[in-house]
Amino acid sequence: MKTKSFLEAADVDRILDAAVAEASANSWAVTVAIVDDGGHLLALRRLDGCAPMGALISVEKARSSAIGRRETKGYEDMINNGRTAFLTAPAYGFLEGGVPIVVDGNVVGAVGVSGVKSDQDAQVAKAGIAAL
């Protein structure tokens, strides 16, 4: 049996604080969601000025990234390149901005961000993860 890493509360706080700092440094009103490896919500912070829809979208981006074990940009690219049938898959976060948290080669969770351009959402998510 293998030993599995997991996110602790202090890890989640560190990721969330770094992601919020990146968004704030760029004056971006976003929502940041962090999930565990099963896509279960661990933290959510909606910054002032972010539309309420950002809370829903950020969670779905994080969930899709965690359970799919990849960045959600890959799904968006696949759909944009013509594989529209993928839109019928039983998930909803197929826009860039969901990034898996990988520790020792294993996905332990993901960060999803929504509120600005998709590449900027991903930038905020990656800044949060880099704090680990």
mmCIF file of C-alpha atoms in Angstrom:
data_model
loop_
_atom_site.group_PDB
_atom_site.id
_atom_site.type_symbol
_atom_site.label_atom_id
_atom_site.label_comp_id
_atom_site.label_asym_id
_atom_site.label_seq_id
_atom_site.Cartn_x
_atom_site.Cartn_y
_atom_site.Cartn_z
ATOM 1 C CA MET A 1 0.000 0.000 0.000
ATOM 2 C CA LYS A 2 1.269 3.472 -0.868
ATOM 3 C CA THR A 3 1.440 6.485 1.386
ATOM 4 C CA LYS A 4 -0.505 9.436 0.027
ATOM 5 C CA SER A 5 0.181 13.127 0.478
ATOM 6 C CA PHE A 6 -2.747 15.432 1.144
ATOM 7 C CA LEU A 7 -3.389 19.117 1.665
ATOM 8 C CA GLU A 8 -3.421 20.293 5.255
ATOM 9 C CA ALA A 9 -5.253 23.411 6.415
ATOM 10 C CA ALA A 10 -1.984 25.370 6.574
ATOM 11 C CA ASP A 11 -1.227 24.402 2.945
ATOM 12 C CA VAL A 12 -4.648 25.581 1.842
ATOM 13 C CA ASP A 13 -4.180 28.892 3.671
ATOM 14 C CA ARG A 14 -0.755 29.385 2.075
ATOM 15 C CA ILE A 15 -2.110 28.708 -1.430
ATOM 16 C CA LEU A 16 -5.136 30.928 -0.909
ATOM 17 C CA ASP A 17 -3.091 33.818 0.488
ATOM 18 C CA ALA A 18 -0.590 33.678 -2.393
ATOM 19 C CA ALA A 19 -3.329 33.501 -5.021
ATOM 20 C CA VAL A 20 -5.149 36.446 -3.470
ATOM 21 C CA ALA A 21 -1.887 38.400 -3.301
ATOM 22 C CA GLU A 22 -1.288 37.783 -7.026
ATOM 23 C CA ALA A 23 -4.809 38.875 -7.910
ATOM 24 C CA SER A 24 -4.598 41.939 -5.670
ATOM 25 C CA ALA A 25 -1.210 42.944 -7.105
ATOM 26 C CA ASN A 26 -2.864 43.064 -10.538
ATOM 27 C CA SER A 27 -6.112 44.655 -9.296
ATOM 28 C CA TRP A 28 -8.076 41.600 -10.439
ATOM 29 C CA ALA A 29 -11.434 40.882 -8.807
ATOM 30 C CA VAL A 30 -11.534 37.079 -8.795
ATOM 31 C CA THR A 31 -12.797 34.124 -6.839
ATOM 32 C CA VAL A 32 -10.279 31.477 -5.780
ATOM 33 C CA ALA A 33 -11.410 27.930 -4.979
ATOM 34 C CA ILE A 34 -9.261 25.116 -3.633
ATOM 35 C CA VAL A 35 -10.386 21.484 -3.689
ATOM 36 C CA ASP A 36 -8.879 18.179 -2.580
ATOM 37 C CA ASP A 37 -7.985 15.342 -4.956
ATOM 38 C CA GLY A 38 -11.613 14.224 -5.102
ATOM 39 C CA GLY A 39 -12.854 17.677 -6.049
ATOM 40 C CA HIS A 40 -14.290 18.478 -2.612
ATOM 41 C CA LEU A 41 -14.179 22.150 -1.661
ATOM 42 C CA LEU A 42 -11.574 23.094 0.963
ATOM 43 C CA ALA A 43 -11.590 26.891 0.608
ATOM 44 C CA LEU A 44 -13.265 29.664 -1.347
ATOM 45 C CA ARG A 45 -12.591 33.385 -1.352
ATOM 46 C CA ARG A 46 -14.437 35.865 -3.545
ATOM 47 C CA LEU A 47 -12.664 39.196 -3.719
ATOM 48 C CA ASP A 48 -14.571 42.465 -3.682
ATOM 49 C CA GLY A 49 -16.002 43.263 -7.090
ATOM 50 C CA CYS A 50 -16.056 39.715 -8.439
ATOM 51 C CA ALA A 51 -19.413 38.677 -9.836
ATOM 52 C CA PRO A 52 -21.275 36.005 -7.842
ATOM 53 C CA MET A 53 -20.992 33.673 -10.864
ATOM 54 C CA GLY A 54 -17.240 33.551 -10.210
ATOM 55 C CA ALA A 55 -17.846 31.463 -7.098
ATOM 56 C CA LEU A 56 -19.601 28.762 -9.100
ATOM 57 C CA ILE A 57 -17.169 28.796 -12.012
ATOM 58 C CA SER A 58 -14.021 28.732 -9.858
ATOM 59 C CA VAL A 59 -15.220 25.670 -7.945
ATOM 60 C CA GLU A 60 -16.067 23.823 -11.148
ATOM 61 C CA LYS A 61 -12.680 24.684 -12.681
ATOM 62 C CA ALA A 62 -10.913 23.385 -9.569
ATOM 63 C CA ARG A 63 -13.067 20.245 -9.433
ATOM 64 C CA SER A 64 -12.532 19.450 -13.133
ATOM 65 C CA SER A 65 -8.790 19.943 -12.760
ATOM 66 C CA ALA A 66 -8.533 17.750 -9.665
ATOM 67 C CA ILE A 67 -10.563 14.798 -10.894
ATOM 68 C CA GLY A 68 -9.221 15.089 -14.440
ATOM 69 C CA ARG A 69 -5.635 15.350 -13.166
ATOM 70 C CA ARG A 70 -4.797 18.133 -15.631
ATOM 71 C CA GLU A 71 -5.142 21.841 -16.269
ATOM 72 C CA THR A 72 -8.576 22.792 -17.526
ATOM 73 C CA LYS A 73 -6.926 24.665 -20.386
ATOM 74 C CA GLY A 74 -6.517 21.257 -22.036
ATOM 75 C CA TYR A 75 -10.284 20.774 -22.043
ATOM 76 C CA GLU A 76 -10.903 24.261 -23.394
ATOM 77 C CA ASP A 77 -8.347 23.710 -26.173
ATOM 78 C CA MET A 78 -9.870 20.329 -27.042
ATOM 79 C CA ILE A 79 -13.340 21.843 -27.389
ATOM 80 C CA ASN A 80 -12.080 24.900 -29.310
ATOM 81 C CA ASN A 81 -10.244 22.579 -31.709
ATOM 82 C CA GLY A 82 -13.492 20.899 -32.689
ATOM 83 C CA ARG A 83 -14.159 18.136 -30.184
ATOM 84 C CA THR A 84 -17.460 19.715 -29.163
ATOM 85 C CA ALA A 85 -18.899 16.350 -28.141
ATOM 86 C CA PHE A 86 -16.780 16.721 -24.989
ATOM 87 C CA LEU A 87 -19.286 19.328 -23.830
ATOM 88 C CA THR A 88 -21.611 16.439 -22.971
ATOM 89 C CA ALA A 89 -19.130 15.061 -20.401
ATOM 90 C CA PRO A 90 -20.547 15.096 -16.843
ATOM 91 C CA ALA A 91 -18.465 18.059 -15.641
ATOM 92 C CA TYR A 92 -18.650 21.829 -16.079
ATOM 93 C CA GLY A 93 -15.283 23.499 -15.538
ATOM 94 C CA PHE A 94 -13.890 23.339 -19.056
ATOM 95 C CA LEU A 95 -12.405 26.840 -19.165
ATOM 96 C CA GLU A 96 -8.765 27.716 -18.502
ATOM 97 C CA GLY A 97 -8.122 28.629 -14.879
ATOM 98 C CA GLY A 98 -8.169 25.247 -13.143
ATOM 99 C CA VAL A 99 -4.709 23.974 -12.189
ATOM 100 C CA PRO A 100 -3.876 20.731 -10.365
ATOM 101 C CA ILE A 101 -1.694 20.746 -7.264
ATOM 102 C CA VAL A 102 0.940 18.057 -7.811
ATOM 103 C CA VAL A 103 3.115 16.710 -4.997
ATOM 104 C CA ASP A 104 5.672 13.974 -5.698
ATOM 105 C CA GLY A 105 3.985 13.259 -9.026
ATOM 106 C CA ASN A 106 0.517 12.865 -7.498
ATOM 107 C CA VAL A 107 -2.436 15.246 -7.720
ATOM 108 C CA VAL A 108 -3.453 16.224 -4.191
ATOM 109 C CA GLY A 109 -5.981 18.874 -5.172
ATOM 110 C CA ALA A 110 -6.478 21.818 -7.490
ATOM 111 C CA VAL A 111 -6.999 25.557 -7.587
ATOM 112 C CA GLY A 112 -9.707 27.153 -9.705
ATOM 113 C CA VAL A 113 -9.914 30.872 -10.386
ATOM 114 C CA SER A 114 -12.576 32.909 -12.148
ATOM 115 C CA GLY A 115 -13.146 36.593 -12.701
ATOM 116 C CA VAL A 116 -10.709 37.862 -15.319
ATOM 117 C CA LYS A 117 -9.367 36.543 -18.642
ATOM 118 C CA SER A 118 -8.776 32.808 -18.576
ATOM 119 C CA ASP A 119 -4.990 33.057 -18.845
ATOM 120 C CA GLN A 120 -5.023 35.546 -15.958
ATOM 121 C CA ASP A 121 -7.180 33.163 -13.926
ATOM 122 C CA ALA A 122 -4.542 30.468 -14.524
ATOM 123 C CA GLN A 123 -1.777 32.914 -13.548
ATOM 124 C CA VAL A 124 -3.461 33.500 -10.182
ATOM 125 C CA ALA A 125 -3.958 29.754 -9.617
ATOM 126 C CA LYS A 126 -0.319 28.982 -10.441
ATOM 127 C CA ALA A 127 0.919 31.760 -8.152
ATOM 128 C CA GLY A 128 -1.048 30.193 -5.314
ATOM 129 C CA ILE A 129 0.337 26.733 -5.990
ATOM 130 C CA ALA A 130 3.884 28.090 -6.221
ATOM 131 C CA ALA A 131 3.606 29.104 -2.566
ATOM 132 C CA LEU A 132 3.820 25.447 -1.585
#
